[in-house]
Coordinates of C-alpha atoms and ligand atoms in Angstrom, one line a residue:
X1 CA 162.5 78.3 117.7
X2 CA 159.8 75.4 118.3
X3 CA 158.3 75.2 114.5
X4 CA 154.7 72.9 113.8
X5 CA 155.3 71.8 110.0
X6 CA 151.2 71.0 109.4
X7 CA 150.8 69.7 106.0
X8 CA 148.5 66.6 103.9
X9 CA 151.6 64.7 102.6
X10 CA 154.6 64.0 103.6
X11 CA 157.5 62.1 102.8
X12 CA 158.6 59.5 103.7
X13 CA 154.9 58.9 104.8
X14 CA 152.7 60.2 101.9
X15 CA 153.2 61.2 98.6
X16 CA 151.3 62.9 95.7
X17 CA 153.1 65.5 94.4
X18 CA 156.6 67.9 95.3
X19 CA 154.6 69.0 98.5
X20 CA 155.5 65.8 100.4
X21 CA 158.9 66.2 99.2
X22 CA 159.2 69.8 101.0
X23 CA 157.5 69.1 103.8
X24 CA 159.7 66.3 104.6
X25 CA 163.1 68.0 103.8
X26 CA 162.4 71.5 105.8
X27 CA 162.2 69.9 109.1
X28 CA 165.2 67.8 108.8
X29 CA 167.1 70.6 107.8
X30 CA 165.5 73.1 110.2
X31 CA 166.4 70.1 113.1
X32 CA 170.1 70.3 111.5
X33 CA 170.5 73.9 111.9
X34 CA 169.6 73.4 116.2
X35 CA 165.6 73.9 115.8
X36 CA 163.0 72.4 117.2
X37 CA 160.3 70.7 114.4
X38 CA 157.2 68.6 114.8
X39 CA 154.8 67.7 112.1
X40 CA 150.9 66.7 111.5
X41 CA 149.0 65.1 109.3
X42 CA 146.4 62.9 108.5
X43 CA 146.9 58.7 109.7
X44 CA 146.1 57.7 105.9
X45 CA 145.0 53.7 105.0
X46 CA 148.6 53.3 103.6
X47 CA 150.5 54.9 106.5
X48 CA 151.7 51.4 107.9
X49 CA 152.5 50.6 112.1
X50 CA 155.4 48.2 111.0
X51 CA 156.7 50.0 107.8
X52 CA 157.4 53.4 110.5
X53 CA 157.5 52.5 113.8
X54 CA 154.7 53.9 115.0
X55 CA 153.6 54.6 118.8
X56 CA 150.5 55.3 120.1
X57 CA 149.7 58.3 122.3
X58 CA 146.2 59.0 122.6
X59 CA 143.1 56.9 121.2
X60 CA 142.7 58.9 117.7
X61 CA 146.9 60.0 117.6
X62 CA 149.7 58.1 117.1
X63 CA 153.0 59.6 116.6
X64 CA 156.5 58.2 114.5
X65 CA 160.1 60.0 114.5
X66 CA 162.1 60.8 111.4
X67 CA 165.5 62.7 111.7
X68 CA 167.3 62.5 115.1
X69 CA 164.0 63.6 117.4
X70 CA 161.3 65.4 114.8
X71 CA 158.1 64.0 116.4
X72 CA 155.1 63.4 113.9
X73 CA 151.7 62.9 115.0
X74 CA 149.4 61.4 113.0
X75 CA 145.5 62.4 113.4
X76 CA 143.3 59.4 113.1
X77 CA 139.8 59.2 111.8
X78 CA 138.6 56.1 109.9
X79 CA 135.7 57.5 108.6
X80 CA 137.9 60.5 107.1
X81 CA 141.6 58.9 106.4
X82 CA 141.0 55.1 106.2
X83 CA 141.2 55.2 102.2
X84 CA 143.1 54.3 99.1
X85 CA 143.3 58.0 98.3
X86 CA 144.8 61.0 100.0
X87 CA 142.4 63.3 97.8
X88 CA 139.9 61.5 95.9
X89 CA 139.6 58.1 93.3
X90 CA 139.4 57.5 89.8
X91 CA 136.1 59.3 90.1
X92 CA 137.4 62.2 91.2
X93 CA 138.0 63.9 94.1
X94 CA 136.0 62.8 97.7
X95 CA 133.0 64.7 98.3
X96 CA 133.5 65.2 101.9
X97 CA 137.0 67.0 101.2
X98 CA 135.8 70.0 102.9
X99 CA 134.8 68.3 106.4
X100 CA 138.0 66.2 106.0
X101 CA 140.7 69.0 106.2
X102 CA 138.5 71.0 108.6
X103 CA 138.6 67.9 111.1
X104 CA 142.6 67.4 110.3
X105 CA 142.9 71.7 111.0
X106 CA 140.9 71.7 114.0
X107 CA 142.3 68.2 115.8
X108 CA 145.8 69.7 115.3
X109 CA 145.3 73.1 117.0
X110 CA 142.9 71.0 119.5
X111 CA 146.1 68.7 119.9
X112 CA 149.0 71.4 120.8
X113 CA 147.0 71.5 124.2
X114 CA 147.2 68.1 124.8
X115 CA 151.0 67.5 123.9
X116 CA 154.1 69.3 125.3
X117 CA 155.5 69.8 121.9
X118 CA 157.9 67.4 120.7
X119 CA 158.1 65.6 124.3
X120 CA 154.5 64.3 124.3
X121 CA 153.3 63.7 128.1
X122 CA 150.1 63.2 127.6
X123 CA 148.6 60.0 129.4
X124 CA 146.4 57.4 127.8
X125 CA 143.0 59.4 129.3
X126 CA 144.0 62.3 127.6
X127 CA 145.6 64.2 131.1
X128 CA 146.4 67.5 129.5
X129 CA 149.9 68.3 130.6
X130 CA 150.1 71.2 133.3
X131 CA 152.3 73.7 131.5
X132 CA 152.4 72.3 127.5
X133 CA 155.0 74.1 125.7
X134 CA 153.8 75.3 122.4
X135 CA 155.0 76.5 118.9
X136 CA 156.2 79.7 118.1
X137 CA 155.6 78.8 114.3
X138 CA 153.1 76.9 112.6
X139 CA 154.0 76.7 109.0
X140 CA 151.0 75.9 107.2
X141 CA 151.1 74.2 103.6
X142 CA 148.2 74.6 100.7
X143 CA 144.9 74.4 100.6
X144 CA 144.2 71.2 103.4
X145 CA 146.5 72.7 106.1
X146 CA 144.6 76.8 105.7
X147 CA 142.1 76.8 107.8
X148 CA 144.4 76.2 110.5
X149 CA 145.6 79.7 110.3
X150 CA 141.7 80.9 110.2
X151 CA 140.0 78.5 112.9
X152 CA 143.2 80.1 115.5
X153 CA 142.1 83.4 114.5
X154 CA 138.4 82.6 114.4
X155 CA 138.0 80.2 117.4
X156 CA 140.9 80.4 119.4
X157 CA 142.3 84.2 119.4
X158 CA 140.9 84.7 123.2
X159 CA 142.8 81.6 124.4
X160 CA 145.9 82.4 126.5
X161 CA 147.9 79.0 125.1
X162 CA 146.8 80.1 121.6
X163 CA 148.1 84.0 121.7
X164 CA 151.2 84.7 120.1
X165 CA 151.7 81.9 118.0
X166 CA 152.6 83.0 114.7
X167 CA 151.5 81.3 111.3
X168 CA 153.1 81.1 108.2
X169 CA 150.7 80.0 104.6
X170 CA 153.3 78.6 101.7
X171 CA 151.9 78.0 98.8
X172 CA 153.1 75.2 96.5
X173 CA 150.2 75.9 93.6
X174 CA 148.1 78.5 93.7
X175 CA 145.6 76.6 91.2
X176 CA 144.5 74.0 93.8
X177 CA 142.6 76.3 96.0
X178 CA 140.3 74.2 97.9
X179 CA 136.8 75.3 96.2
X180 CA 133.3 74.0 97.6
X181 CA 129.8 75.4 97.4
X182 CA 128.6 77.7 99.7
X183 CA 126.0 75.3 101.3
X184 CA 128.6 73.2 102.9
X185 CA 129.8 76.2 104.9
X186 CA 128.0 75.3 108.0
X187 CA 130.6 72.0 108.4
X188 CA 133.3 74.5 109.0
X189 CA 132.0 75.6 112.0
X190 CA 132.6 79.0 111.8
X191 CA 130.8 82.2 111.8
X192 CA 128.6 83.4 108.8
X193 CA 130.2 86.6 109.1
X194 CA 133.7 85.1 108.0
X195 CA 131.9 84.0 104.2
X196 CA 132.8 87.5 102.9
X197 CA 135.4 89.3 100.7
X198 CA 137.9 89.5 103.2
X199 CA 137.2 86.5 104.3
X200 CA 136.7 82.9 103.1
X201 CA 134.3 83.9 100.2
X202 CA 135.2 83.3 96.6
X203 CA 132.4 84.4 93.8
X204 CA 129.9 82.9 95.7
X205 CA 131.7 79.8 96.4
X206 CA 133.8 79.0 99.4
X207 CA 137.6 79.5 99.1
X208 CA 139.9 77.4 102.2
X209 CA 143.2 78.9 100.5
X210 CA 142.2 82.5 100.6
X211 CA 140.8 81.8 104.3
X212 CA 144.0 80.8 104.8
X213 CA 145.8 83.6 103.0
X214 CA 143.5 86.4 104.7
X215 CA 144.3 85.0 108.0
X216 CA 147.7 83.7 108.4
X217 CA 150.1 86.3 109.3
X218 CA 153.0 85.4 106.2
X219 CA 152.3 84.5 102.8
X220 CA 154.8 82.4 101.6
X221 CA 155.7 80.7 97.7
X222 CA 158.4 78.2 96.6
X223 CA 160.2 80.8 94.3
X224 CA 160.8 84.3 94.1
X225 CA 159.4 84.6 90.5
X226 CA 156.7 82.7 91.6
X227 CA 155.7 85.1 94.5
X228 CA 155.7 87.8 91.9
X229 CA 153.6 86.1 89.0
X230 CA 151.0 85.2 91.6
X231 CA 150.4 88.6 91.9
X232 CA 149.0 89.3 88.3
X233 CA 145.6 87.8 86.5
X234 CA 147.8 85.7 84.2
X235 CA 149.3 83.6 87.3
X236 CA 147.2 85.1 90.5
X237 CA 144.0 82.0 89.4
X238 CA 142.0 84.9 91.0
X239 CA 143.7 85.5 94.0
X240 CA 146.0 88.4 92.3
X241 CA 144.1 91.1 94.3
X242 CA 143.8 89.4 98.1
X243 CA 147.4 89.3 97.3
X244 CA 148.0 92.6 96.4
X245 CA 146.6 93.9 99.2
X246 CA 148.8 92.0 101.3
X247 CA 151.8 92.2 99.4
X248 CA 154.2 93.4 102.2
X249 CA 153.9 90.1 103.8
X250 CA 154.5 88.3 100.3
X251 CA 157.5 86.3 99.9
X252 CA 159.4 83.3 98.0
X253 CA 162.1 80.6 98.8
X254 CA 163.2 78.7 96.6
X255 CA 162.4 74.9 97.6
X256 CA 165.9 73.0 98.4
X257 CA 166.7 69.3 97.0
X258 CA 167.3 66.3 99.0
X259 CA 171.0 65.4 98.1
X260 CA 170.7 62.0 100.3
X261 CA 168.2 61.3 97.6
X262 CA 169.0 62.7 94.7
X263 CA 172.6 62.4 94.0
X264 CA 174.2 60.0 91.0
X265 CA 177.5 59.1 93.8
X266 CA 175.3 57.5 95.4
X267 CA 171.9 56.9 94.4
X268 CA 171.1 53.0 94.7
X269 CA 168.7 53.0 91.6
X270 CA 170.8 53.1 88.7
X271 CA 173.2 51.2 86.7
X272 CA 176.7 53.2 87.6
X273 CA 177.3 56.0 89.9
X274 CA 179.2 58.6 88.6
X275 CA 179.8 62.5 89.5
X276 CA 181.6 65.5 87.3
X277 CA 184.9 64.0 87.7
X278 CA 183.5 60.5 86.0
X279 CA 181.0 61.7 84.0
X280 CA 181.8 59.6 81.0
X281 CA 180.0 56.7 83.7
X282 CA 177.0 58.8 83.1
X283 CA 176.6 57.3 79.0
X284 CA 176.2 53.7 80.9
X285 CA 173.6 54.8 82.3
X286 CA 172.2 56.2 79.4
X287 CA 172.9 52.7 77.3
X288 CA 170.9 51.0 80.3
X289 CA 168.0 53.1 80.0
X290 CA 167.9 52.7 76.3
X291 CA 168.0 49.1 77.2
X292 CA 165.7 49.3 79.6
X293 CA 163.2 51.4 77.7
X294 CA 163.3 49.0 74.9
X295 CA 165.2 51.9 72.4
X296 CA 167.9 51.5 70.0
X297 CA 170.9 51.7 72.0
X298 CA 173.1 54.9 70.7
X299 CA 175.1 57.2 72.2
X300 CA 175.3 59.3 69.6
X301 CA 171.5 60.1 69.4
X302 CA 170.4 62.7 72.2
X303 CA 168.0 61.0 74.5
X304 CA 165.2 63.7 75.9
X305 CA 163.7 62.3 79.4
X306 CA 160.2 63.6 80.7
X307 CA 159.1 62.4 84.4
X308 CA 156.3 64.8 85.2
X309 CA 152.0 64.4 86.1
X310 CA 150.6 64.9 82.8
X311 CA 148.8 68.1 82.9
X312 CA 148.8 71.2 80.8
X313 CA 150.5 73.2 83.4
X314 CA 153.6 70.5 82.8
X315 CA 153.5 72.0 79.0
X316 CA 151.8 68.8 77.7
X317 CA 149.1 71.1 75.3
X318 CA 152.4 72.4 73.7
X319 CA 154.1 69.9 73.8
X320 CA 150.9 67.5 72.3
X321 CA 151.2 69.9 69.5
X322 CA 154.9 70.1 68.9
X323 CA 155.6 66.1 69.2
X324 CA 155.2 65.2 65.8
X325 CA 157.8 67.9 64.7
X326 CA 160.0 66.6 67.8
X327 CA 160.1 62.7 66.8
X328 CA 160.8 63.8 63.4
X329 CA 164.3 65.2 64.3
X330 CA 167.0 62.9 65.4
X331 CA 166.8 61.7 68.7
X332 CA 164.7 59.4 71.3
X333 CA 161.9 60.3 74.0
X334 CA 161.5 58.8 77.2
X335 CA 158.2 60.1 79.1
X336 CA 157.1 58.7 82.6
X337 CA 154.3 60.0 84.0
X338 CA 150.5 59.9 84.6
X339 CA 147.9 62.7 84.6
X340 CA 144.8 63.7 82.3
X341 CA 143.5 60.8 80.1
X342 CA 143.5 63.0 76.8
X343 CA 147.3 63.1 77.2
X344 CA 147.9 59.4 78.0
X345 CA 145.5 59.1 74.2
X346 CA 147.9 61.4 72.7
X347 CA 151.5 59.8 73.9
X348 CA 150.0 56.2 72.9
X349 CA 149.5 57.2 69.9
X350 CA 152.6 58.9 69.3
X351 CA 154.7 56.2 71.0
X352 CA 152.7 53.4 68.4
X353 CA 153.6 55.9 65.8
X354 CA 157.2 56.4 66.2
X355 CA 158.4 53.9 68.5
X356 CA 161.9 53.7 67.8
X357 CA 161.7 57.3 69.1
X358 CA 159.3 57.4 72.0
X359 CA 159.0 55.1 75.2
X360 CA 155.9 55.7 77.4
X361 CA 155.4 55.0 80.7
X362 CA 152.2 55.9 81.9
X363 CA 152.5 54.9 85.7
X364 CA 154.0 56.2 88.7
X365 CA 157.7 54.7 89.0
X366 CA 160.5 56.1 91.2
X367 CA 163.4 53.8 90.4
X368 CA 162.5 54.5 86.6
X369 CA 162.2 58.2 87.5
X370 CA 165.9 57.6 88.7
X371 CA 167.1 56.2 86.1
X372 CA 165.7 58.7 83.6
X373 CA 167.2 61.1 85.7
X374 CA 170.9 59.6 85.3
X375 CA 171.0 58.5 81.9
X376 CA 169.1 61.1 79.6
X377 CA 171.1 64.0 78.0
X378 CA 168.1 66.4 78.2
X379 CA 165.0 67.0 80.6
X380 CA 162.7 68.2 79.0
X381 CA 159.9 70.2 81.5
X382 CA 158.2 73.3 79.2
X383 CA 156.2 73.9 81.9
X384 CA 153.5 76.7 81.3
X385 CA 153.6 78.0 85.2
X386 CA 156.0 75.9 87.6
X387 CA 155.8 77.2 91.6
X388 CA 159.3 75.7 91.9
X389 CA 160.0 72.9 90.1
X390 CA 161.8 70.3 91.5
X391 CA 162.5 67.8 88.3
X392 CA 165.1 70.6 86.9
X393 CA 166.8 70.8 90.2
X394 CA 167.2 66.6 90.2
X395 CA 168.4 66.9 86.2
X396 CA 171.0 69.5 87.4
X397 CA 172.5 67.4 89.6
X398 CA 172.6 64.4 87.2
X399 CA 174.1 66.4 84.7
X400 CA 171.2 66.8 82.6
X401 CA 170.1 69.6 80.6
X402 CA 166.7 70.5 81.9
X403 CA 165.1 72.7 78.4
X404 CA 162.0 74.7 80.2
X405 CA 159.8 77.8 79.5
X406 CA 161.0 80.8 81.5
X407 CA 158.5 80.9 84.0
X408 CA 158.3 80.4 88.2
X409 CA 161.1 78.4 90.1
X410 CA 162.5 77.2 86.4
X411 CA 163.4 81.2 85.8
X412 CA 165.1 81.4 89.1
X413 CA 167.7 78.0 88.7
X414 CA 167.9 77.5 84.8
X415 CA 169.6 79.8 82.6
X416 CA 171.6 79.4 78.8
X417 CA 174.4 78.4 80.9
X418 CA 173.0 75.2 82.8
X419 CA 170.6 74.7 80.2
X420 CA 168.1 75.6 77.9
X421 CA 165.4 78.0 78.2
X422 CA 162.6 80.2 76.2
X423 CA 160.2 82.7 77.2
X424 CA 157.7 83.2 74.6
X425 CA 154.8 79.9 75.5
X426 CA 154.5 78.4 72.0
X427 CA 154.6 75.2 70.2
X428 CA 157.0 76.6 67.8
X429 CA 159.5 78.0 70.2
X430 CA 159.6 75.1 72.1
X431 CA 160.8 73.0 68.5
X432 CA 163.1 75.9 68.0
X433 CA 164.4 75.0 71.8
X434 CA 164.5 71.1 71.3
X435 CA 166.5 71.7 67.8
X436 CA 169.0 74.0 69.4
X437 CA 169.5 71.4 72.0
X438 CA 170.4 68.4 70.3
X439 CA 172.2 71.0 68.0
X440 CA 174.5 71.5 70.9
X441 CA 174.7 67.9 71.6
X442 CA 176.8 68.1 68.6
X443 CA 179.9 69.1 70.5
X444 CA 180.3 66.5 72.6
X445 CA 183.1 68.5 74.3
X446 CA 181.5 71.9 75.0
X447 CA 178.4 69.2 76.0
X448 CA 180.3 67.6 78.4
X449 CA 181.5 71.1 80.2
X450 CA 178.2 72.0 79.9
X451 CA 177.0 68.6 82.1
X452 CA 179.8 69.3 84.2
X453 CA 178.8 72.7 85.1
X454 CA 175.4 72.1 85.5
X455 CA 176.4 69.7 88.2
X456 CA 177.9 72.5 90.9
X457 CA 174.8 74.1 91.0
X458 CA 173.9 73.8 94.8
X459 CA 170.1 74.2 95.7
X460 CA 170.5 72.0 99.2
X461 CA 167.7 72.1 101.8
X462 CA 170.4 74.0 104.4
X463 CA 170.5 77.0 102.3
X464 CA 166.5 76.8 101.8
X465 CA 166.0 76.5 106.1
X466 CA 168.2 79.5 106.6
X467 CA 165.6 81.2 104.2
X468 CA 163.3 80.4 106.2
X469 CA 164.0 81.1 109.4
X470 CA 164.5 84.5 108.5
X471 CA 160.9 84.6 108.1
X472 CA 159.7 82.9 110.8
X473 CA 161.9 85.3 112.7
X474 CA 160.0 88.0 111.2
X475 CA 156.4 86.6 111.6
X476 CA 157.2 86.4 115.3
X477 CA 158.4 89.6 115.5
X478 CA 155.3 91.3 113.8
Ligands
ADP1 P1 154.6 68.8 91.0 O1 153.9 70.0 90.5 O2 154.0 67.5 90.3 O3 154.7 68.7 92.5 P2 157.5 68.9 91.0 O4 158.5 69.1 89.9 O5 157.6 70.0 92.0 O6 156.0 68.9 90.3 O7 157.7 67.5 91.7 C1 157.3 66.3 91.1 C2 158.1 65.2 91.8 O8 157.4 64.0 91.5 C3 159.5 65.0 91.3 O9 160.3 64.5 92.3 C4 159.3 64.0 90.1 O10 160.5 63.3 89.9 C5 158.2 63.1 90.7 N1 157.4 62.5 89.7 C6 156.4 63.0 89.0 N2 155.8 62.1 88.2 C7 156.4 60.9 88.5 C8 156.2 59.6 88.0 N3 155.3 59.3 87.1 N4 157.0 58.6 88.5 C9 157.9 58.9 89.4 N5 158.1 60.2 89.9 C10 157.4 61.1 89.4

């Protein structure tokens, strides 16, 4: 199967969020189970030559390789790409998002014609090769990459190259939709006929994700759980009913976890690798962390670690609420993370206020992250709707109780035997959840089977490509 991955960030190139983390572990798996992969995406201002090898095919695309032969081109555009951001500033986001994402769709359907696939042929003056091969698959992700699926329905059905090939919409968070007034949709190029209901129109507004979502041919969601709360008002962010109505072609997959990553045998970030059989290494960790993080240094104390964007969908509005009654009980609070200044106003305080209990760390940091990871007895991650999740799949493997609200991908890999969990979204029950935790911590024992066990669980990015070629398999076949 020749798959296009098309999607804004990806790792090891660009990063914002657990997008770039998928969309740069499903092509090395889908290359390690004998497919074919490329991927496209924008040529950002921090995408260096040196730092990725990267070759230059055409004036405005370059290309780099990651895995054994997973080509990806890069779509140039200074005007568009050449800035600090991927999205947007400290003033929010850019206000030319729109024609951004519509060049980046357009300039990667436009560019299948001019490559063969992953063996690019195409000369220097833009020679279009005589028979280019081209993908059965493009796997579209969010809101930047979904007009691709509607500009090859829109612009491109009556093109022989362009028949046949079969698109696939995943959706990582269905609350960034891609949402711009209706006066900017003559940038898109498209016909006024496609700003309607079933179409790219959104209460009066323009909707890219629901283009994408009307026109693509599989609708696709990191979680099972996930691809069913969608589906109601409380979850669907309005989209419930363009969903319903396509339902059939609705489906989840769990996201998988990069094990070269994130493993404590190996992992080059913190103090002492360890794994279930020497998970007594793990409390080093945990005293260099302390250490690190400027906390009394005590095993006995159960230490809560938080490495998440600070937004209410993380849980911070009950959490902001419960954290007084949280630093009250005995134990310590590591939070990285950055995200919505009222929160950063809120921690500050809290950390000033108790801080032999709480370590902040409002910033970015992926060795810290690491480290949180491996030496904390409990992750904490209430999140109030969670697509997939990936910090409770990391904890998991480093033995550390993720505690989470029973919603999306946490519902489908935490349970009250690999950690803690409640379903009712309250500040109360989530102190109920933190006492019962570091209640359990008690029994060091029992805690230590516990850590044990919750390090077999296996959510690798093999099992996760198997998933999914099943569906492209079924979009083809449609
Ligand atoms: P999101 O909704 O933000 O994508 P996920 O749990 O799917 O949430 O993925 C978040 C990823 O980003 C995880 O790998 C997490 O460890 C990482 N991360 C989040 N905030 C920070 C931070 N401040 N520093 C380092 N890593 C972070």
């Amino acid at each position: 199967m020749k798959i296009l991955l098309a999607a804004s960030e990806v790792v090891p190139f660009a990063k914002t969020g657990g997008l770039a983390d998928v969309a740069g572990a499903l092509p090395l798996a889908l290359e390690g189970l004998g497919e074919e992969v490329i991927i496209v995406l924008p040529r950002y201002k921090t995408i260096s030559d040196s730092k990725f090898k990267i070759q230059r095919l055409k004036e405005d695309i370059s290309y780099s390789v990651i895995g054994n032969k997973i080509k990806v081109y890069f779509i140039e555009n200074d005007a568009y790409f050449n800035r600090d951001g991927l999205y947007g500033d400290k003033s929010g986001d850019y206000k030319d998002n729109l024609e951004r994402f519509s060049y980046y769709s357009k300039r990667t359907l436009q560019l299948l014609k001019e490559i063969n696939f992953s063996r690019p042929t195409v000369t220097m003056s833009g020679g279009i090769p005589p028979k280019a091969e081209k993908p059965d698959i493009i796997h579209v992700h969010d809101w930047q990459a979904s007009l691709i699926p509607v500009y090859l329905k829109a612009l491109y059905a009556d093109e022989d190259f362009y028949r046949n090939i079969k698109t696939i919409l995943t959706v990582h968070n269905i609350g960034y939709q891609g949402l711009f007034p209706k006066e900017e949709f003559p940038k898109l190029g498209l016909d006024w006929s496609l700003f309607n209901m079933e179409g790219l129109e959104f209460y009066g507004k323009i909707n890219i994700l629901k283009g994408g979502m009307e026109f693509c041919d599989i609708i696709n969601t990191v979680s099972p759980t996930y691809s069913e709360e969608i589906q109601s008002k409380e979850f669907g962010f309005g989209l419930e009913g363009v969903l319903n109505k396509r339902r059939n072609s609705v489906f989840g997959i769990l996201n998988g976890l990069d094990y070269s990553i994130w493993n404590p045998q190996t992992d080059k970030f913190i103090a002492r690798n360890y794994s279930s059989q020497t998970i007594e290494d793990k409390y080093k960790n945990k005293e260099d962390l302390q250490r690190l993080c400027r906390l009394p240094i005590r095993i006995d104390v159960p230490l809560l670690g938080i490495v998440s964007r600070l937004a209410e969908q993380k849980g911070f509005d009950i959490l902001a609420e419960a954290i007084e009654s949280i630093c009250k009980m005995e134990l310590q609070l590591i939070i990285l993370g950055t995200g919505d200044l009222k929160y950063h106003l809120i921690l500050e305080e809290k950390a000033k206020k108790y801080p032999k209990v709480i370590s902040l760390h409002l910033k970015f940091d992926d060795v810290l992250a690491h480290n949180i990871y491996a030496g904390s007895d409990i992750f904490l991650m209430p999140s109030k709707y969670e697509p997939c999740g990936l910090g409770q799949l990391i904890s998991l493997r480093y033995g550390t109780m993720p505690l989470v609200f029973k919603t999306g991908g946490l519902a489908d890999t935490v349970n009250k035997d690999n950690g803690f969990i409640f379903d009712k979204y309250t500040k109360e029950e989530l102190i109920k959840t933190v006492k019962k935790a570091t209640k359990a911590f008690e029994n060091r024992e029992r805690w230590k089977e516990m850590a044990i066990g919750a390090m077999q669980y296996n959510f690798s990015w093999e099992q996760a490509a198997k998933k999914y070629l099943q569906l492209y398999a079924k979009a083809k076949s449609q």
